[in-house]
Coordinates of C-alpha atoms in Angstrom, one line a residue:
M1 CA 0.0 0.0 0.0
S2 CA 2.8 2.5 0.9
C3 CA 4.5 1.7 -2.4
F4 CA 1.3 2.1 -4.4
S5 CA 0.6 5.4 -2.6
L6 CA 4.1 6.7 -3.4
I7 CA 4.0 5.7 -7.0
S8 CA 0.5 7.2 -7.3
R9 CA 1.6 10.5 -5.9
L10 CA 4.5 10.7 -8.2
L11 CA 2.2 10.0 -11.2
I12 CA -0.2 12.7 -10.1
R13 CA 2.5 15.3 -9.6
S14 CA 4.0 14.5 -13.1
T15 CA 0.7 15.7 -14.6
G16 CA 1.0 19.1 -12.8
H17 CA -1.6 18.2 -10.2
V18 CA -1.2 17.5 -6.5
A19 CA -4.2 15.4 -5.9
V20 CA -7.2 13.7 -7.5
T21 CA -10.4 15.2 -6.0
S22 CA -14.1 15.2 -6.6
G23 CA -13.7 18.6 -8.3
D24 CA -10.7 17.8 -10.4
F25 CA -10.4 14.3 -11.8
S26 CA -10.8 14.6 -15.6
F27 CA -7.0 14.4 -16.1
L28 CA -7.2 10.8 -15.1
F29 CA -8.8 10.0 -18.4
T30 CA -6.9 12.4 -20.6
T31 CA -3.2 11.7 -19.7
W32 CA -1.2 8.6 -19.9
Q33 CA -0.2 9.0 -16.2
G34 CA -3.9 9.1 -15.2
I35 CA -4.7 6.0 -17.2
L36 CA -1.7 4.2 -15.7
L37 CA -2.9 5.3 -12.3
I38 CA -6.3 3.8 -12.9
I39 CA -4.7 0.5 -14.1
L40 CA -2.4 0.4 -11.0
A41 CA -5.4 1.1 -8.7
I42 CA -7.3 -1.8 -10.2
V43 CA -4.4 -4.1 -10.1
N44 CA -3.6 -3.1 -6.5
L45 CA -7.2 -3.5 -5.4
F46 CA -7.4 -6.9 -7.1
L47 CA -4.2 -8.1 -5.5
F48 CA -4.9 -6.9 -2.1
V49 CA -8.5 -8.3 -1.8
A50 CA -7.8 -11.6 -3.5
V51 CA -4.5 -12.3 -1.9
D52 CA -5.5 -11.1 1.6
L53 CA -8.7 -13.0 1.7
N54 CA -7.2 -16.1 0.1
A55 CA -4.3 -16.3 2.5
L56 CA -6.7 -15.9 5.5
V57 CA -8.9 -18.7 4.3
I58 CA -6.0 -21.0 3.6
L59 CA -4.5 -20.2 7.1
C60 CA -7.8 -21.0 8.8
N61 CA -8.1 -24.3 6.9
R62 CA -4.6 -25.3 8.0
L63 CA -5.3 -24.4 11.6
L64 CA -8.5 -26.5 11.7
T65 CA -7.1 -29.5 9.9
G66 CA -4.0 -29.9 12.0
E67 CA -1.5 -28.7 9.4
K68 CA 1.4 -26.4 10.3
P69 CA -0.1 -22.8 10.1
S70 CA 2.9 -21.1 8.3
V71 CA 1.9 -17.5 7.5
L72 CA 4.4 -17.2 4.8
Y73 CA 3.2 -20.4 3.1
C74 CA -0.4 -19.2 3.3
I75 CA 0.5 -15.8 1.7
K76 CA 2.4 -17.6 -1.1
E77 CA -0.5 -19.9 -1.7
G78 CA -2.9 -17.0 -1.6
F79 CA -0.8 -15.2 -4.3
L80 CA -0.6 -18.3 -6.5
S81 CA -4.4 -18.8 -6.2
L82 CA -4.8 -15.3 -7.7
K83 CA -5.0 -16.9 -11.2
R84 CA -8.3 -18.5 -10.3
F85 CA -9.8 -15.0 -10.2
L86 CA -8.6 -13.8 -13.6
N87 CA -12.0 -14.5 -15.2
P88 CA -15.5 -12.8 -15.1
P89 CA -16.8 -14.7 -12.0
G90 CA -13.5 -13.9 -10.2
I91 CA -13.8 -10.2 -11.0
L92 CA -17.3 -10.2 -9.8
V93 CA -16.3 -11.7 -6.5
V94 CA -13.5 -9.1 -6.0
L95 CA -15.8 -6.3 -6.9
Y96 CA -18.5 -7.5 -4.5
V97 CA -16.1 -7.8 -1.6
S98 CA -14.1 -4.7 -2.3
L99 CA -16.6 -2.2 -3.6
L100 CA -20.3 -3.1 -3.2
S101 CA -20.3 -4.1 0.5
P102 CA -18.6 -0.9 1.8
I103 CA -20.5 1.4 -0.4
I104 CA -23.9 0.2 0.9
G105 CA -22.6 0.4 4.5
F106 CA -21.5 -3.2 5.2
E107 CA -17.9 -2.5 6.2
L108 CA -16.6 -6.0 6.2
V109 CA -13.2 -5.0 7.5
I110 CA -11.6 -7.2 4.9
S111 CA -11.2 -5.0 1.9
L112 CA -8.9 -2.2 0.8
T113 CA -12.0 -0.1 0.1
R114 CA -13.6 -0.3 3.6
G115 CA -13.2 3.4 3.7
L116 CA -15.5 3.9 0.8
Y117 CA -18.7 5.6 1.6
V118 CA -21.7 7.4 0.3
P119 CA -21.3 11.1 1.3
K120 CA -23.9 12.2 3.8
F121 CA -25.1 15.0 1.5
I122 CA -26.1 12.2 -1.0
S123 CA -27.2 9.6 1.5
S124 CA -29.4 12.1 3.3
V125 CA -31.3 12.7 0.0
I126 CA -31.6 9.0 -0.5
W127 CA -33.1 8.3 2.9
S128 CA -35.3 11.4 2.9
N129 CA -37.0 10.2 -0.3
P130 CA -39.4 7.3 0.2
L131 CA -38.9 5.9 -3.3
F132 CA -35.1 6.2 -3.0
S133 CA -35.2 4.6 0.5
I134 CA -37.2 1.6 -0.7
G135 CA -34.8 1.2 -3.6
A136 CA -31.8 1.4 -1.3
V137 CA -33.3 -1.2 1.1
I138 CA -34.1 -3.6 -1.8
L139 CA -30.5 -3.2 -3.1
I140 CA -29.0 -3.8 0.4
A141 CA -31.3 -6.8 0.9
A142 CA -30.4 -8.3 -2.5
L143 CA -26.7 -7.8 -2.0
F144 CA -26.9 -9.3 1.5
L145 CA -28.7 -12.4 0.2
V146 CA -26.1 -12.8 -2.5
G147 CA -23.4 -12.6 0.1
V148 CA -25.0 -15.2 2.3
L149 CA -25.7 -17.7 -0.6
F150 CA -22.1 -17.4 -1.9
I151 CA -20.4 -17.2 1.4
F152 CA -18.4 -20.4 0.9
I153 CA -17.3 -19.6 -2.7
L154 CA -13.7 -18.9 -1.6
H155 CA -13.6 -22.0 0.5
G156 CA -14.6 -24.4 -2.3
T157 CA -12.1 -22.7 -4.6
L158 CA -9.2 -22.6 -2.3
I159 CA -9.7 -25.7 -0.1
D160 CA -11.1 -28.1 -2.7
G161 CA -9.8 -26.7 -5.9
M162 CA -13.2 -26.1 -7.5
T163 CA -13.8 -23.6 -10.2
L164 CA -15.5 -20.4 -9.0
R165 CA -18.7 -21.4 -10.9
K166 CA -18.8 -24.8 -9.3
S167 CA -17.8 -23.4 -5.9
G168 CA -20.7 -20.9 -6.1
S169 CA -23.2 -23.6 -6.8
N170 CA -21.7 -25.7 -4.0
S171 CA -22.0 -22.8 -1.6
I172 CA -25.7 -22.3 -2.4
N173 CA -26.4 -26.0 -1.9
L174 CA -24.5 -26.1 1.4
I175 CA -26.4 -23.1 2.7
R176 CA -29.8 -24.5 1.7
K177 CA -29.1 -28.0 3.2
N178 CA -27.7 -26.6 6.4
K179 CA -29.6 -23.4 6.9
K180 CA -31.0 -24.6 10.3
K181 CA -27.5 -24.9 11.6
F182 CA -25.8 -22.1 9.7
F183 CA -27.9 -19.1 10.8
P184 CA -28.0 -20.1 14.6
E185 CA -24.2 -20.6 14.5
I186 CA -23.5 -17.2 12.9
L187 CA -26.0 -15.5 15.2
R188 CA -24.3 -17.1 18.2
F189 CA -20.9 -15.8 16.9
F190 CA -22.2 -12.2 16.7
L191 CA -24.0 -12.5 20.0
V192 CA -20.7 -13.2 21.7
F193 CA -19.2 -10.1 20.2
L194 CA -22.3 -8.1 21.3
A195 CA -21.8 -9.5 24.8
V196 CA -18.2 -8.3 24.9
F197 CA -19.2 -4.8 23.7
A198 CA -22.0 -4.7 26.3
A199 CA -19.6 -5.7 29.0
A200 CA -17.2 -3.0 27.9
F201 CA -20.1 -0.5 27.9
V202 CA -21.1 -1.4 31.5
I203 CA -17.6 -1.2 32.7
T204 CA -17.1 2.2 31.0
A205 CA -20.4 3.5 32.5
F206 CA -19.3 2.4 35.9
I207 CA -16.0 4.2 35.5
I208 CA -17.8 7.3 34.4
F209 CA -20.0 7.2 37.4
L210 CA -17.0 6.9 39.7
S211 CA -15.1 9.6 37.9
L212 CA -17.9 12.2 37.9
F213 CA -19.9 11.6 41.0
L214 CA -17.6 10.4 43.7
Q215 CA -15.7 12.9 45.8
I216 CA -12.1 11.6 45.0
P217 CA -9.2 14.1 44.6
E218 CA -8.5 14.9 41.0
S219 CA -4.8 14.0 41.5
V220 CA -5.9 10.4 42.2
L221 CA -9.0 10.2 40.0
I222 CA -7.4 11.4 36.8
P223 CA -4.7 8.6 36.5
I224 CA -7.3 5.9 37.6
T225 CA -9.8 7.0 35.0
V226 CA -7.4 7.4 32.2
F227 CA -5.7 4.0 32.9
S228 CA -9.1 2.2 33.1
L229 CA -10.6 3.8 29.9
S230 CA -7.4 3.5 27.9
L231 CA -7.1 -0.2 28.8
I232 CA -10.7 -0.9 27.8
S233 CA -10.1 1.0 24.5
C234 CA -7.0 -1.0 23.7
V235 CA -8.6 -4.3 24.5
M236 CA -11.6 -3.4 22.3
L237 CA -9.4 -2.3 19.5
M238 CA -7.6 -5.7 19.6
F239 CA -10.9 -7.4 19.7
I240 CA -12.2 -5.5 16.7
L241 CA -9.0 -6.2 14.7
M242 CA -9.6 -9.9 15.4
T243 CA -13.2 -9.9 14.2
M244 CA -12.6 -10.8 10.6
P245 CA -10.0 -13.5 11.3
L246 CA -12.3 -15.1 13.9
L247 CA -15.3 -14.9 11.5
T248 CA -13.3 -16.5 8.7
L249 CA -12.2 -19.2 11.1
K250 CA -15.8 -19.8 12.1
L251 CA -17.0 -19.9 8.5
T252 CA -14.1 -22.3 7.6
S253 CA -15.1 -24.7 10.4
L254 CA -18.7 -24.6 9.2
Y255 CA -17.6 -25.3 5.6
L256 CA -15.6 -28.3 6.7
D257 CA -18.5 -29.5 8.8
F258 CA -21.1 -29.1 6.2
K259 CA -19.2 -30.7 3.3
S260 CA -18.4 -33.7 5.5
E261 CA -22.0 -33.8 6.6
G262 CA -21.1 -33.6 10.2
E263 CA -18.3 -36.1 10.2
W264 CA -15.5 -33.6 10.5
R265 CA -14.3 -32.9 14.0
Y266 CA -11.7 -30.4 15.2
E267 CA -8.9 -32.0 17.2
E268 CA -7.6 -29.6 19.9
R269 CA -3.9 -29.1 20.0
E270 CA -1.8 -28.9 23.1
N271 CA -2.3 -25.5 24.6
R272 CA 0.9 -23.7 24.5
K273 CA 1.6 -20.1 25.5
S274 CA 2.5 -18.1 22.4
P275 CA 5.4 -15.7 22.9
I276 CA 3.6 -13.3 20.4
V277 CA 0.6 -13.2 22.7
I278 CA 2.7 -12.6 25.8
V279 CA 4.8 -9.8 24.1
T280 CA 1.6 -8.2 22.7
A281 CA 0.1 -8.2 26.2
I282 CA 3.2 -6.6 27.7
V283 CA 3.4 -3.9 25.0
L284 CA -0.3 -3.2 25.5
V285 CA 0.1 -2.7 29.2
L286 CA 3.2 -0.5 28.7
L287 CA 1.3 1.7 26.1
V288 CA -1.6 2.1 28.5
C289 CA 0.8 3.1 31.3
L290 CA 2.5 5.6 29.0
T291 CA -0.8 7.0 28.0
T292 CA -1.9 7.3 31.6
V293 CA 1.3 9.2 32.6
S294 CA 1.2 11.5 29.5
V295 CA -2.5 12.4 29.9
S296 CA -2.2 12.9 33.7
C297 CA 0.8 15.2 33.3
F298 CA -0.5 17.2 30.3
Y299 CA -4.3 16.9 30.6
K300 CA -4.8 20.7 30.5
E301 CA -3.0 20.9 27.1
L302 CA -4.6 17.8 25.8
F303 CA -8.1 18.8 26.9
P304 CA -8.3 22.6 26.7
G305 CA -11.1 24.3 28.5
K306 CA -12.6 26.3 25.7
V307 CA -14.0 25.3 22.3
T308 CA -12.2 27.1 19.4
T309 CA -14.2 25.6 16.5
G310 CA -17.0 27.7 15.3
F311 CA -20.1 26.9 13.2
I312 CA -21.4 28.2 9.9
A313 CA -25.0 28.3 8.9
H314 CA -25.6 26.1 5.9
R315 CA -27.7 27.8 3.2
A316 CA -27.6 31.0 5.3
G317 CA -29.8 30.0 8.2
G318 CA -29.7 26.2 8.3
S319 CA -33.0 24.7 9.4
E320 CA -33.7 27.6 11.7
A321 CA -34.9 30.0 8.9
P322 CA -35.9 30.2 5.2
E323 CA -32.9 28.9 3.4
N324 CA -30.6 31.2 1.4
T325 CA -32.3 34.4 2.5
A326 CA -31.2 37.5 4.3
A327 CA -33.6 36.6 7.1
G328 CA -31.6 33.4 7.5
L329 CA -28.3 35.3 7.9
D330 CA -30.0 37.4 10.6
V331 CA -31.1 34.3 12.5
A332 CA -27.6 32.8 12.1
Y333 CA -26.0 35.9 13.6
K334 CA -28.4 36.0 16.6
M335 CA -27.7 32.3 17.3
G336 CA -23.9 32.8 17.5
A337 CA -22.8 31.5 14.1
S338 CA -19.5 32.8 12.8
G339 CA -20.6 32.7 9.2
G340 CA -23.2 31.8 6.7
E341 CA -22.8 29.7 3.6
I342 CA -24.9 30.7 0.5
D343 CA -25.2 29.5 -3.2
I344 CA -25.2 31.9 -6.1
Q345 CA -26.4 31.4 -9.6
R346 CA -26.6 33.7 -12.7
T347 CA -29.9 34.9 -14.1
S348 CA -30.6 35.3 -17.8
D349 CA -29.8 39.0 -17.6
G350 CA -26.5 38.6 -15.8
S351 CA -27.5 39.2 -12.1
Y352 CA -26.5 36.9 -9.3
I353 CA -29.2 35.5 -7.1
V354 CA -29.1 33.0 -4.2
L355 CA -30.4 29.5 -4.8
H356 CA -29.2 26.0 -4.0
D357 CA -31.2 23.8 -6.3
N358 CA -31.1 23.8 -10.1
T359 CA -34.7 25.2 -10.2
F360 CA -37.0 27.1 -7.9
S361 CA -39.4 24.1 -7.8
R362 CA -38.7 23.0 -4.2
V363 CA -38.3 26.4 -2.5
A364 CA -40.7 28.6 -4.5
G365 CA -43.0 26.3 -6.5
V366 CA -41.6 27.4 -9.9
D367 CA -40.0 24.8 -12.1
K368 CA -37.5 27.2 -13.8
K369 CA -33.8 27.6 -13.6
P370 CA -32.3 31.0 -12.6
S371 CA -30.7 31.1 -16.1
E372 CA -34.2 31.0 -17.6
M373 CA -35.4 34.0 -15.6
T374 CA -34.6 37.6 -15.4
L375 CA -33.8 39.3 -12.1
E376 CA -37.2 41.0 -12.1
E377 CA -39.0 37.6 -12.5
V378 CA -36.9 36.1 -9.7
K379 CA -37.8 39.0 -7.4
Q380 CA -41.5 38.1 -7.7
L381 CA -40.8 34.7 -6.0
R382 CA -40.9 34.0 -2.2
V383 CA -39.1 31.4 -0.1
D384 CA -41.3 30.8 3.0
G385 CA -42.5 34.4 2.7
E386 CA -39.0 35.8 2.1
P387 CA -37.8 37.3 -1.2
V388 CA -35.1 35.6 -3.2
P389 CA -32.0 37.8 -2.4
T390 CA -29.2 38.8 -4.7
L391 CA -25.5 38.4 -3.8
E392 CA -25.5 42.1 -3.0
D393 CA -28.4 41.7 -0.6
M394 CA -26.6 38.9 1.3
L395 CA -23.3 40.9 1.5
D396 CA -25.2 43.8 3.0
A397 CA -27.0 41.5 5.5
S398 CA -23.7 39.9 6.6
H399 CA -21.5 43.0 6.7
G400 CA -19.8 43.5 10.1
R401 CA -21.6 40.5 11.5
L402 CA -20.8 37.2 9.7
T403 CA -18.2 35.8 7.3
L404 CA -20.1 35.0 4.1
Y405 CA -19.0 31.8 2.3
V406 CA -20.1 32.3 -1.3
E407 CA -20.5 29.1 -3.3
L408 CA -20.2 29.3 -7.1
K409 CA -23.1 27.0 -7.9
G410 CA -24.8 25.2 -10.8
E411 CA -24.5 25.3 -14.5
T412 CA -23.6 29.0 -14.6
A413 CA -20.6 28.6 -12.3
D414 CA -17.8 29.6 -14.5
K415 CA -14.9 32.1 -14.7
Q416 CA -17.4 34.9 -15.6
M417 CA -19.3 34.2 -12.4
A418 CA -16.0 34.2 -10.5
D419 CA -14.8 37.5 -11.9
E420 CA -18.1 39.2 -11.4
A421 CA -18.6 37.9 -7.8
V422 CA -15.1 39.1 -6.9
K423 CA -15.9 42.6 -8.4
I424 CA -19.2 42.8 -6.4
I425 CA -17.4 41.8 -3.2
K426 CA -14.6 44.3 -3.8
D427 CA -17.0 47.1 -4.6
R428 CA -18.3 46.7 -1.0
N429 CA -14.8 46.4 0.5
M430 CA -15.7 43.0 1.9
T431 CA -12.7 41.0 0.8
D432 CA -11.8 40.1 4.4
E433 CA -15.5 39.2 5.2
T434 CA -16.0 36.7 2.4
V435 CA -14.7 33.3 1.2
I436 CA -15.4 32.1 -2.3
I437 CA -16.0 28.4 -2.4
S438 CA -17.0 25.8 -5.0
L439 CA -17.1 22.1 -5.8
K440 CA -15.3 22.9 -9.0
Y441 CA -11.6 23.0 -8.2
D442 CA -10.7 24.7 -11.5
L443 CA -12.7 27.7 -10.5
I444 CA -11.2 28.0 -7.1
D445 CA -7.7 27.6 -8.5
Y446 CA -8.6 30.4 -11.0
V447 CA -9.8 32.7 -8.3
E448 CA -6.8 32.0 -6.0
S449 CA -4.3 32.5 -8.8
T450 CA -6.0 35.6 -10.4
Y451 CA -7.1 37.3 -7.1
P452 CA -4.7 36.2 -4.4
E453 CA -6.2 38.8 -2.1
M454 CA -9.5 36.9 -2.0
N455 CA -10.2 34.0 0.5
T456 CA -11.0 30.8 -1.4
G457 CA -12.2 27.4 -0.4
F458 CA -12.5 24.1 -2.2
L459 CA -15.4 21.7 -1.3
A460 CA -14.0 18.2 -1.5
F461 CA -16.1 15.1 -0.7
A462 CA -13.4 12.7 -2.1
S463 CA -9.7 13.1 -2.7
F464 CA -6.5 11.2 -3.1
G465 CA -3.0 12.6 -3.0
D466 CA -1.5 15.6 -1.4
T467 CA -4.8 17.3 -0.8
A468 CA -3.4 19.8 1.7
E469 CA -1.3 21.4 -1.1
L470 CA -4.3 22.3 -3.3
N471 CA -4.3 26.0 -4.3
C472 CA -6.8 27.5 -1.9
D473 CA -7.0 29.0 1.6
Y474 CA -9.7 26.7 3.0
L475 CA -10.4 23.1 2.5
A476 CA -13.9 22.1 3.2
L477 CA -14.1 18.3 3.8
E478 CA -17.1 16.0 3.8
E479 CA -17.5 14.4 7.2
E480 CA -16.0 11.0 6.3
T481 CA -12.8 12.5 4.9
A482 CA -12.2 14.9 7.8
T483 CA -9.9 12.7 9.9
V484 CA -7.6 14.2 12.5
D485 CA -4.5 13.3 10.3
T486 CA -6.0 15.1 7.3
I487 CA -7.0 18.2 9.4
N488 CA -3.5 18.4 10.9
S489 CA -1.9 18.0 7.5
I490 CA -4.0 20.9 6.1
H491 CA -3.1 23.1 9.1
N492 CA 0.6 22.3 8.6
N493 CA 0.2 23.7 5.1
G494 CA -1.1 26.9 6.4
K495 CA -4.7 26.4 5.4
K496 CA -8.0 26.3 7.3
V497 CA -10.4 23.4 7.6
L498 CA -14.2 23.4 7.2
V499 CA -16.3 20.2 7.8
W500 CA -19.6 19.9 5.9
T501 CA -22.5 19.3 6.4
V502 CA -22.5 18.2 10.0
N503 CA -26.1 18.0 11.4
D504 CA -26.3 15.1 13.9
D505 CA -25.6 16.1 17.5
E506 CA -23.0 13.3 18.0
D507 CA -21.2 14.4 14.8
I508 CA -21.2 18.0 15.8
E509 CA -19.7 17.2 19.2
E510 CA -17.0 15.0 17.5
F511 CA -16.0 17.6 14.9
I512 CA -16.1 20.5 17.3
Q513 CA -13.3 18.8 19.2
S514 CA -11.5 17.5 16.1
G515 CA -9.4 20.6 15.5
A516 CA -11.3 21.8 12.5
D517 CA -11.7 25.6 12.2
E518 CA -15.4 25.7 11.4
L519 CA -18.4 23.3 10.9
I520 CA -21.0 23.9 8.3
T521 CA -24.4 22.8 9.7
D522 CA -28.1 23.1 9.4
N523 CA -28.5 22.4 13.2
L524 CA -27.6 25.8 14.6
S525 CA -29.3 25.4 17.9
G526 CA -27.7 22.0 18.4
A527 CA -24.2 23.4 17.6
K528 CA -24.7 26.3 20.0
E529 CA -25.9 24.1 22.8
I530 CA -23.1 21.6 22.4
I531 CA -20.4 24.3 22.4
E532 CA -21.9 25.8 25.6
E533 CA -21.9 22.4 27.2
L534 CA -18.3 21.7 26.2
D535 CA -17.2 25.1 27.4
N536 CA -18.8 24.4 30.8
Q537 CA -17.3 21.0 31.4
T538 CA -15.0 20.4 34.3
P539 CA -11.4 19.2 33.7
M540 CA -12.4 15.7 34.8
E541 CA -15.4 15.6 32.5
R542 CA -13.2 16.7 29.6
I543 CA -10.8 13.8 30.3
V544 CA -13.5 11.2 30.6
Y545 CA -15.4 12.3 27.5
G546 CA -12.2 12.8 25.6
V547 CA -11.0 9.3 26.2
L548 CA -14.5 8.0 25.5
D549 CA -14.5 9.7 22.1
I550 CA -11.4 7.7 21.3
F551 CA -13.2 4.6 22.6
D552 CA -16.3 5.4 20.5
S553 CA -14.2 5.8 17.3
L554 CA -13.0 2.2 17.6

C-alpha cells in the first residue's frame, strides 16, 4: 500500500496536479499518467483483496485440519491462487467484496476499500425520499442475500480446488441444506461479540459514574480514570481487529463440517503459551501506562477548556430560517454562528441571485432555472415568505456580523461568475469578510491565482494525493474525509479546515473537538448548545469524555 501510494503521488504530480479530487479528476482520463494510475489502482485492489482473503482462508483451513499454520506459506498460496480470479466470476467476487459491500454500508473490515462511503449529503437525500429509500433497502437486501448464498465460494475454490462457478453452486447447496444450523451458529458468533461490547459499555459506564460523582481528589482520580478507559479502549481495538480472522475461522469450520455432513471434528492441540501473545500483552500494558502518565501530566494541554471551533449556517440559516435568505443570515448571527454559507447562480440578464437547487421548484414552486429567468422575475418569488436575495443583498446582510461563504453554484458557475462575484465583493470592501467556495476546483484555482487577495475554499467530498497542497486558503471536507490526520496535514500547510455538512448532535460534538476551524451545519441550535456544554465541562469531564471519544471511534 505504501509503495502504491508513493507511485500514485509521483504520477499525479507528473501531470501538474497535487491530488485527485471530486472537483478535479478529468485528467485521469486524458493523460497517460492518469490512465496508468487507474490501471495500477485496479491491479492493487485486485491483488490486495484476492491475496489477503485467500491467505486468510488457507491459514484458517490449515489451523483447523491440523497442518502447520505457516503464515508465509499461506501468503504464497494466496498469491498463487490469484490466477483463479482472472475471469469474469472472479472479477465479480473481487468487486462485490471490495466495492459493493462498503458502499452500501457493510464495512466487512476485509477490503482495501472499507473506507469507501456514500457522502452524507447524498445519503441524506436517499433516505429522505421514500422511493429512493425503498430502492436502497431492496438493493441492500439483495446484496446481503447474494453474500449469504455465496459465502463459501472462496472455501470451495481454495480448499477443494473447485472452479468459481462450481464453488458458487456448491455454496448455495450447502447453505440450503444446512440453513437450520448455519444461521444459529452465525447468530451465536455475533452475540458473543455483542456481549463483549455490552460488558465494555457497562464497565465504562461504571468508571464514568465513579469519575464524575464520587468525591475523590483529582490527582488520584485522573490517573485511575485514564488508565481504566485506555485499557478498555485498547482491548476493544484488539478485539475489533480480530473480528474478521475469527469470523473467517468460524466460516471455515462450518464449511468443513457441512461438506463432510457432520463427520469432520476439530482436534484440539496442546495448549501452548505463544510468545507473540505474551509480548503483545506486555506492549499493550506499557502503552496504557505511558498514556496514563502522559494524559495525567498534560491533561490541560490535551483537553483545553474552551472550544475554538465555530459553526457556519448552511444555506444562510440552516434549518432555523428560510434557506438562502437575508432573514436566514439574521437568525444565524443571533444564534452565534461565525458565518453563513450561500449558493449563487446567474440569471438570464446577468445578475447573481441565491439558490441551492437547479430550479425554484422546491423552495418557491416554480420549475424554472435562474438562467431561464430575469432578475425582475426572480424577485417576484418567495421562499417561505421571504424574497429571493441577490448576492449584494446577502453581502449587506452579513457585513460586520458574519463571514459570508459564497459558493459558485450550478451550470452557470464559470470564470465569468468568479470574476463578477469578486468585483461585487470588492466594490463593497468585503474581501476580508467573504470566502469564495466551490465544488469545482478549476474555479477555485482560477480565483486564487487571479485574485490572491481573495479568500478561497474548495469543497471536497473525495480526494487522493497531497490534498493539503491544493491551491486555496480553505479546504472544506465532507464528514467521512475529515480525519484528525487530514486536518493536521492541512493546518501544517497553512490552510484552514471546514467540515460539511454536520447535522447530527454526535457528529457536531465530534468535529467541534477535532481541531477543524469551522463546521457547516443546518443544526444551529444543536451546535450552539453543544459548544456551551463543552465550554462548561469540568477538567475531569473533559478527560472522561475525551477518552470515551477515542473509545467510540473504535
